[in-house]
């Protein structure tokens, strides 16, 4: 879909059907990242301007990554844990940066969803939603919402501009990963509006000692299999550490694949990063979790989850090992060639 007034019509039509002054619930994915959080905040502003909507933004899981928590704190964004939400109290439910029945959001099975805005490939359940705007030619959902605001000439204040800018920056890794011309255009528009000092504090957010413990464990457990780096973290204090580790592993010179896993609250979290768009990380992740979990993503980045209620630590270890081996097979790496990433004998 090319940039035009028509792009704004999905949201405009949604709010035309929405009762003026009504209650709107916006769901992010679990756990929420900057793209999901900032997109929800932008949709909240659209709802206020177009329908005087009284909006609540809700999320599942925890906001564990230091940069994400800092963004919410410094920019004074208001979000509520989904456990506090009574879905029946709202006139409509919207979803940003995720889709129904993906397994990475807290939408109840019987709840009626009214609007979906996302940049991930469309899945079948989304086709049943009355209002859908899914654009795979965008590197971030934040870019879609930024374009809505600019097309409708709605003022973006400093806090929201900073959130949207950071979302595009983090989602596309400084416009270097699956960024499209529209993402660059939105970034350029947002940059002069953003608070650069707060942006620097978010990017360089302080971390706890646990963070370094998990990073140390991830590096110690990491193996190199051809051009793939794989690691298992075991139990983690928050699931956000898993994709962060995968991002780090892909920085290895010569690496084309990175795979990380970790257990959090009776679920195995998985993360894939790659420079090989041809094999498509999202499709590989869907194959890894098929019939036992949920997952997906893009060509270069993917995430997944497999619930393991009541399983023993040994069973969880065996599952993580099995999924890792399956990943290596699917990217055509040879497990017997596995070598430690770090040689502990090296001074």
CSV table of C-alpha atoms in Angstrom, one decimal:
chain,number,residue,atom,x,y,z
A,1,UNK,CA,0.0,0.0,0.0
A,2,UNK,CA,1.5,3.3,-1.0
A,3,UNK,CA,1.4,6.4,1.2
A,4,UNK,CA,-1.9,8.1,0.7
A,5,UNK,CA,-5.0,9.4,2.5
A,6,UNK,CA,-6.4,5.9,2.0
A,7,UNK,CA,-3.8,4.5,4.5
A,8,UNK,CA,-5.5,6.6,7.2
A,9,UNK,CA,-9.0,5.4,6.3
A,10,UNK,CA,-8.7,2.1,8.2
A,11,UNK,CA,-8.2,3.9,11.6
A,12,UNK,CA,-10.6,6.7,10.6
A,13,UNK,CA,-13.3,4.1,9.7
A,14,UNK,CA,-12.7,2.3,13.0
A,15,UNK,CA,-13.2,5.4,15.0
A,16,UNK,CA,-16.2,6.5,13.0
A,17,UNK,CA,-17.8,3.2,14.2
A,18,UNK,CA,-16.6,3.8,17.8
A,19,UNK,CA,-18.9,5.5,20.3
A,20,UNK,CA,-17.6,9.0,20.9
A,21,UNK,CA,-16.2,9.2,24.4
A,22,UNK,CA,-16.2,5.5,24.7
A,23,UNK,CA,-13.7,3.2,26.3
A,24,UNK,CA,-10.9,1.7,24.2
A,25,UNK,CA,-8.5,-1.0,25.2
A,26,UNK,CA,-5.2,-1.3,23.3
A,27,UNK,CA,-3.2,-4.5,23.7
A,28,UNK,CA,0.5,-4.8,23.0
A,29,UNK,CA,2.3,-8.1,22.6
A,30,UNK,CA,3.9,-10.0,25.5
A,31,UNK,CA,6.3,-8.8,26.7
A,32,UNK,CA,6.0,-5.3,25.1
A,33,UNK,CA,8.9,-3.8,23.2
A,34,UNK,CA,9.4,-0.2,22.2
A,35,UNK,CA,7.7,-0.7,18.8
A,36,UNK,CA,4.6,-2.2,20.5
A,37,UNK,CA,4.5,0.4,23.4
A,38,UNK,CA,5.1,3.5,21.2
A,39,UNK,CA,2.5,2.3,18.6
A,40,UNK,CA,-0.1,1.9,21.4
A,41,UNK,CA,0.7,5.4,22.7
A,42,UNK,CA,0.3,6.8,19.1
A,43,UNK,CA,-3.0,5.0,18.6
A,44,UNK,CA,-4.2,6.3,22.0
A,45,UNK,CA,-3.6,9.9,20.7
A,46,UNK,CA,-5.4,9.1,17.5
A,47,UNK,CA,-8.4,7.8,19.5
A,48,UNK,CA,-8.4,11.0,21.6
A,49,UNK,CA,-8.4,13.2,18.6
A,50,UNK,CA,-10.8,11.3,16.3
A,51,UNK,CA,-13.3,10.0,18.9
A,52,UNK,CA,-12.5,11.5,22.3
A,53,UNK,CA,-11.8,7.9,23.3
A,54,UNK,CA,-10.9,7.0,26.9
A,55,UNK,CA,-8.0,4.6,26.4
A,56,UNK,CA,-6.2,2.0,28.4
A,57,UNK,CA,-3.0,0.4,27.2
A,58,UNK,CA,-2.4,-3.1,28.6
A,59,UNK,CA,0.4,-5.6,28.3
A,60,UNK,CA,1.1,-9.2,29.4
A,61,UNK,CA,4.3,-10.5,30.9
A,62,UNK,CA,6.9,-8.0,32.3
A,63,UNK,CA,8.8,-5.1,30.9
A,64,UNK,CA,12.1,-6.7,31.6
A,65,UNK,CA,14.7,-5.2,29.2
A,66,UNK,CA,16.4,-2.2,30.8
A,67,UNK,CA,16.0,0.0,27.8
A,68,UNK,CA,12.2,-0.7,27.5
A,69,UNK,CA,11.6,-0.1,31.2
A,70,UNK,CA,13.6,3.2,31.0
A,71,UNK,CA,11.6,4.3,28.0
A,72,UNK,CA,8.3,3.8,29.9
A,73,UNK,CA,9.7,5.6,33.0
A,74,UNK,CA,11.5,8.5,31.4
A,75,UNK,CA,8.7,9.3,28.9
A,76,UNK,CA,6.0,8.8,31.5
A,77,UNK,CA,4.0,6.3,29.4
A,78,UNK,CA,1.0,4.8,31.1
A,79,UNK,CA,0.5,1.0,30.8
A,80,UNK,CA,-1.4,-1.4,32.9
A,81,UNK,CA,-0.7,-5.2,33.4
A,82,UNK,CA,-3.4,-7.2,31.7
A,83,UNK,CA,-4.2,-8.9,35.0
A,84,UNK,CA,-5.9,-5.7,36.1
A,85,UNK,CA,-8.1,-5.5,33.0
A,86,UNK,CA,-11.8,-6.5,32.7
A,87,UNK,CA,-12.2,-6.9,29.0
A,88,UNK,CA,-16.0,-6.6,29.1
A,89,UNK,CA,-15.8,-3.0,30.3
A,90,UNK,CA,-14.5,-1.7,27.0
A,91,UNK,CA,-16.4,-0.7,23.9
A,92,UNK,CA,-13.7,-1.9,21.6
A,93,UNK,CA,-10.3,-3.6,21.6
A,94,UNK,CA,-7.4,-2.8,19.4
A,95,UNK,CA,-4.1,-4.6,19.0
A,96,UNK,CA,-0.8,-3.2,17.8
A,97,UNK,CA,2.4,-5.0,16.6
A,98,UNK,CA,0.8,-8.4,17.1
A,99,UNK,CA,-2.2,-10.3,15.8
A,100,UNK,CA,-4.9,-12.6,17.3
A,101,UNK,CA,-4.0,-16.2,18.1
A,102,UNK,CA,-0.3,-15.7,17.7
A,103,UNK,CA,0.3,-16.7,21.3
A,104,UNK,CA,2.3,-13.6,22.1
A,105,UNK,CA,-0.5,-11.5,23.4
A,106,UNK,CA,-3.1,-11.7,26.2
A,107,UNK,CA,-6.3,-11.4,24.2
A,108,UNK,CA,-8.9,-13.8,25.6
A,109,UNK,CA,-10.2,-16.3,23.2
A,110,UNK,CA,-13.8,-15.0,23.4
A,111,UNK,CA,-12.9,-11.3,23.3
A,112,UNK,CA,-14.1,-9.4,20.2
A,113,UNK,CA,-11.2,-7.6,18.5
A,114,UNK,CA,-12.0,-4.5,16.5
A,115,UNK,CA,-8.7,-3.3,15.1
A,116,UNK,CA,-5.3,-4.7,14.2
A,117,UNK,CA,-2.3,-2.6,13.1
A,118,UNK,CA,0.9,-4.6,12.5
A,119,UNK,CA,3.9,-4.9,10.2
A,120,UNK,CA,4.3,-8.7,10.5
A,121,UNK,CA,2.9,-11.0,7.9
A,122,UNK,CA,-0.9,-11.5,8.1
A,123,UNK,CA,-2.2,-14.7,9.7
A,124,UNK,CA,-5.6,-16.2,9.1
A,125,UNK,CA,-7.4,-15.1,12.3
A,126,UNK,CA,-6.7,-11.4,11.4
A,127,UNK,CA,-8.9,-11.7,8.3
A,128,UNK,CA,-11.9,-12.0,10.6
A,129,UNK,CA,-11.2,-8.7,12.4
A,130,UNK,CA,-13.4,-5.8,11.1
A,131,UNK,CA,-10.6,-3.3,10.7
A,132,UNK,CA,-7.1,-4.4,9.8
A,133,UNK,CA,-4.0,-2.5,8.6
A,134,UNK,CA,-1.1,-4.8,8.1
A,135,UNK,CA,1.9,-3.5,6.1
A,136,UNK,CA,4.8,-5.9,5.7
A,137,UNK,CA,6.7,-3.3,3.7
A,138,UNK,CA,7.4,-1.3,6.9
A,139,UNK,CA,10.2,-2.1,9.3
A,140,UNK,CA,8.3,-1.0,12.4
A,141,UNK,CA,4.6,-0.7,13.4
A,142,UNK,CA,5.7,2.7,14.8
A,143,UNK,CA,6.3,3.9,11.3
A,144,UNK,CA,2.7,3.0,10.4
A,145,UNK,CA,1.4,5.0,13.3
A,146,UNK,CA,3.7,7.9,12.7
A,147,UNK,CA,2.4,8.1,9.1
A,148,UNK,CA,-1.2,8.1,10.4
A,149,UNK,CA,-0.4,11.0,12.7
A,150,UNK,CA,1.4,13.0,10.0
A,151,UNK,CA,-1.2,12.3,7.3
A,152,UNK,CA,-3.9,13.5,9.7
A,153,UNK,CA,-1.8,16.5,10.7
A,154,UNK,CA,-2.0,15.6,14.4
A,155,UNK,CA,0.7,17.2,16.6
A,156,UNK,CA,3.2,14.7,18.0
A,157,UNK,CA,4.6,16.0,21.3
A,158,UNK,CA,8.2,15.5,22.4
A,159,UNK,CA,7.5,12.4,24.6
A,160,UNK,CA,5.6,10.5,21.9
A,161,UNK,CA,8.1,11.6,19.2
A,162,UNK,CA,11.0,10.2,21.4
A,163,UNK,CA,9.1,6.9,21.9
A,164,UNK,CA,8.3,6.5,18.2
A,165,UNK,CA,11.9,7.4,17.2
A,166,UNK,CA,13.4,5.0,19.6
A,167,UNK,CA,11.0,2.3,18.4
A,168,UNK,CA,12.1,2.7,14.8
A,169,UNK,CA,15.7,2.9,15.9
A,170,UNK,CA,15.6,-0.3,18.0
A,171,UNK,CA,13.3,-2.3,15.7
A,172,UNK,CA,15.5,-1.7,12.6
A,173,UNK,CA,18.8,-1.6,14.5
A,174,UNK,CA,19.5,2.0,13.5
A,175,UNK,CA,17.8,1.5,10.1
A,176,UNK,CA,20.3,-1.3,9.3
A,177,UNK,CA,17.9,-4.3,9.6
A,178,UNK,CA,14.8,-4.6,7.4
A,179,UNK,CA,14.3,-0.8,7.2
A,180,UNK,CA,12.3,0.6,4.3
A,181,UNK,CA,12.2,4.1,2.8
A,182,UNK,CA,9.1,4.8,4.8
A,183,UNK,CA,11.0,4.0,8.0
A,184,UNK,CA,13.8,6.4,7.1
A,185,UNK,CA,11.2,9.1,6.2
A,186,UNK,CA,9.4,8.7,9.6
A,187,UNK,CA,12.8,8.7,11.4
A,188,UNK,CA,13.8,12.0,9.8
A,189,UNK,CA,10.4,13.6,10.6
A,190,UNK,CA,10.6,12.4,14.3
A,191,UNK,CA,14.2,13.3,15.0
A,192,UNK,CA,13.8,17.1,15.4
A,193,UNK,CA,10.8,16.5,17.6
A,194,UNK,CA,12.4,14.1,20.0
A,195,UNK,CA,14.2,14.7,23.3
A,196,UNK,CA,17.8,13.6,22.4
A,197,UNK,CA,18.9,13.7,26.1
A,198,UNK,CA,16.2,11.3,27.1
A,199,UNK,CA,16.9,9.2,24.1
A,200,UNK,CA,20.5,8.8,25.1
A,201,UNK,CA,19.5,7.8,28.6
A,202,UNK,CA,17.2,5.1,27.2
A,203,UNK,CA,19.8,3.7,24.8
A,204,UNK,CA,22.4,3.6,27.6
A,205,UNK,CA,20.0,2.4,30.3
A,206,UNK,CA,21.5,1.1,33.5
A,207,UNK,CA,21.4,-2.7,34.1
A,208,UNK,CA,21.4,-4.9,37.2
A,209,UNK,CA,24.1,-7.3,38.2
A,210,UNK,CA,21.9,-10.1,37.1
A,211,UNK,CA,22.2,-8.8,33.6
A,212,UNK,CA,25.9,-9.4,33.6
A,213,UNK,CA,25.5,-12.9,35.2
A,214,UNK,CA,23.1,-14.0,32.4
A,215,UNK,CA,25.4,-12.5,29.7
A,216,UNK,CA,28.3,-14.3,31.2
A,217,UNK,CA,26.3,-17.6,31.3
A,218,UNK,CA,25.2,-17.1,27.7
A,219,UNK,CA,28.7,-16.6,26.5
A,220,UNK,CA,30.1,-19.5,28.5
A,221,UNK,CA,27.4,-21.8,27.1
A,222,UNK,CA,27.6,-20.6,23.6
A,223,UNK,CA,28.9,-22.9,20.8
A,224,UNK,CA,29.9,-22.2,17.2
A,225,UNK,CA,28.5,-24.6,14.6
A,226,UNK,CA,29.7,-23.5,11.2
A,227,UNK,CA,28.5,-19.9,10.9
A,228,UNK,CA,25.8,-20.4,13.5
A,229,UNK,CA,26.1,-19.4,17.2
A,230,UNK,CA,23.8,-21.1,19.6
A,231,UNK,CA,23.4,-20.8,23.4
A,232,UNK,CA,21.1,-21.9,26.2
A,233,UNK,CA,20.6,-19.7,29.2
A,234,UNK,CA,18.5,-22.1,31.4
A,235,UNK,CA,16.3,-20.2,33.9
A,236,UNK,CA,16.2,-16.4,33.3
A,237,UNK,CA,14.8,-13.6,35.4
A,238,UNK,CA,12.9,-12.1,32.4
A,239,UNK,CA,12.3,-13.3,28.9
A,240,UNK,CA,13.6,-10.2,27.2
A,241,UNK,CA,17.2,-11.3,27.9
A,242,UNK,CA,16.8,-14.2,25.3
A,243,UNK,CA,16.5,-12.0,22.2
A,244,UNK,CA,19.1,-9.6,23.6
A,245,UNK,CA,21.5,-12.5,23.8
A,246,UNK,CA,20.7,-13.5,20.2
A,247,UNK,CA,21.4,-9.9,19.1
A,248,UNK,CA,24.7,-10.1,20.8
A,249,UNK,CA,25.7,-13.4,19.3
A,250,UNK,CA,25.0,-12.3,15.8
A,251,UNK,CA,27.7,-9.7,16.2
A,252,UNK,CA,30.3,-12.4,16.0
A,253,UNK,CA,32.5,-11.9,12.9
A,254,UNK,CA,31.5,-14.4,10.3
A,255,UNK,CA,28.2,-15.4,12.0
A,256,UNK,CA,25.1,-15.7,9.8
A,257,UNK,CA,22.8,-17.3,12.4
A,258,UNK,CA,22.2,-16.9,16.1
A,259,UNK,CA,19.9,-18.9,18.3
A,260,UNK,CA,19.2,-18.5,22.0
A,261,UNK,CA,16.8,-20.1,24.5
A,262,UNK,CA,15.8,-19.6,28.1
A,263,UNK,CA,13.2,-20.7,30.6
A,264,UNK,CA,10.9,-18.2,32.2
A,265,UNK,CA,7.9,-19.1,34.3
A,266,UNK,CA,7.2,-22.5,32.9
A,267,UNK,CA,7.8,-21.5,29.3
A,268,UNK,CA,10.8,-22.0,26.9
A,269,UNK,CA,11.5,-18.8,25.1
A,270,UNK,CA,13.3,-18.9,21.7
A,271,UNK,CA,15.0,-16.3,19.6
A,272,UNK,CA,16.5,-16.4,16.1
A,273,UNK,CA,18.6,-13.7,14.4
A,274,UNK,CA,20.2,-14.0,11.0
A,275,UNK,CA,21.8,-12.2,8.1
A,276,UNK,CA,20.4,-14.8,5.7
A,277,UNK,CA,17.0,-13.5,4.6
A,278,UNK,CA,16.6,-16.2,2.0
A,279,UNK,CA,15.9,-18.9,4.5
A,280,UNK,CA,13.5,-16.7,6.5
A,281,UNK,CA,13.9,-16.8,10.3
A,282,UNK,CA,10.1,-16.4,10.9
A,283,UNK,CA,9.3,-19.6,8.9
A,284,UNK,CA,12.0,-21.5,10.7
A,285,UNK,CA,10.7,-20.5,14.0
A,286,UNK,CA,7.1,-21.5,13.1
A,287,UNK,CA,8.5,-24.9,12.1
A,288,UNK,CA,10.4,-25.2,15.4
A,289,UNK,CA,7.3,-24.6,17.6
A,290,UNK,CA,4.7,-26.3,15.3
A,291,UNK,CA,2.0,-28.2,17.3
A,292,UNK,CA,3.7,-27.4,20.6
A,293,UNK,CA,4.0,-23.6,20.9
A,294,UNK,CA,3.7,-20.3,19.2
A,295,UNK,CA,6.1,-18.1,17.2
A,296,UNK,CA,7.0,-16.3,14.1
A,297,UNK,CA,8.7,-13.2,12.8
A,298,UNK,CA,10.4,-11.7,9.8
A,299,UNK,CA,13.1,-12.9,7.4
A,300,UNK,CA,15.9,-11.7,9.7
A,301,UNK,CA,14.4,-11.9,13.2
A,302,UNK,CA,12.0,-14.3,15.0
A,303,UNK,CA,10.8,-15.3,18.4
A,304,UNK,CA,8.9,-18.2,19.9
A,305,UNK,CA,7.6,-19.8,23.0
A,306,UNK,CA,6.8,-23.3,24.2
A,307,UNK,CA,4.9,-23.8,27.4
A,308,UNK,CA,6.4,-26.3,29.8
A,309,UNK,CA,4.0,-26.4,32.8
A,310,UNK,CA,5.2,-28.6,35.6
A,311,UNK,CA,8.2,-30.0,33.8
A,312,UNK,CA,11.4,-30.8,35.7
A,313,UNK,CA,14.7,-28.8,35.1
A,314,UNK,CA,16.1,-31.9,33.3
A,315,UNK,CA,13.1,-32.1,31.0
A,316,UNK,CA,13.4,-28.4,30.2
A,317,UNK,CA,17.1,-28.9,29.5
A,318,UNK,CA,16.3,-31.8,27.1
A,319,UNK,CA,13.7,-29.8,25.3
A,320,UNK,CA,16.0,-26.8,24.9
A,321,UNK,CA,18.7,-29.1,23.5
A,322,UNK,CA,16.2,-30.8,21.2
A,323,UNK,CA,14.9,-27.5,19.7
A,324,UNK,CA,18.4,-26.2,19.3
A,325,UNK,CA,19.4,-29.3,17.4
A,326,UNK,CA,16.3,-28.9,15.2
A,327,UNK,CA,17.2,-25.3,14.5
A,328,UNK,CA,20.7,-26.4,13.4
A,329,UNK,CA,19.3,-29.0,11.2
A,330,UNK,CA,17.0,-26.5,9.5
A,331,UNK,CA,19.7,-24.1,8.8
A,332,UNK,CA,21.9,-26.9,7.5
A,333,UNK,CA,24.6,-26.8,10.1
A,334,UNK,CA,26.3,-29.9,11.3
A,335,UNK,CA,26.1,-30.4,15.1
A,336,UNK,CA,29.2,-32.7,15.3
A,337,UNK,CA,31.3,-29.7,14.3
A,338,UNK,CA,30.3,-27.8,17.4
A,339,UNK,CA,33.1,-25.9,19.2
A,340,UNK,CA,32.9,-23.6,22.2
A,341,UNK,CA,32.5,-19.9,21.3
A,342,UNK,CA,35.0,-19.0,24.0
A,343,UNK,CA,38.2,-20.9,24.7
A,344,UNK,CA,38.6,-20.6,28.4
A,345,UNK,CA,42.2,-21.6,28.1
A,346,UNK,CA,42.9,-18.3,26.3
A,347,UNK,CA,44.3,-15.8,28.8
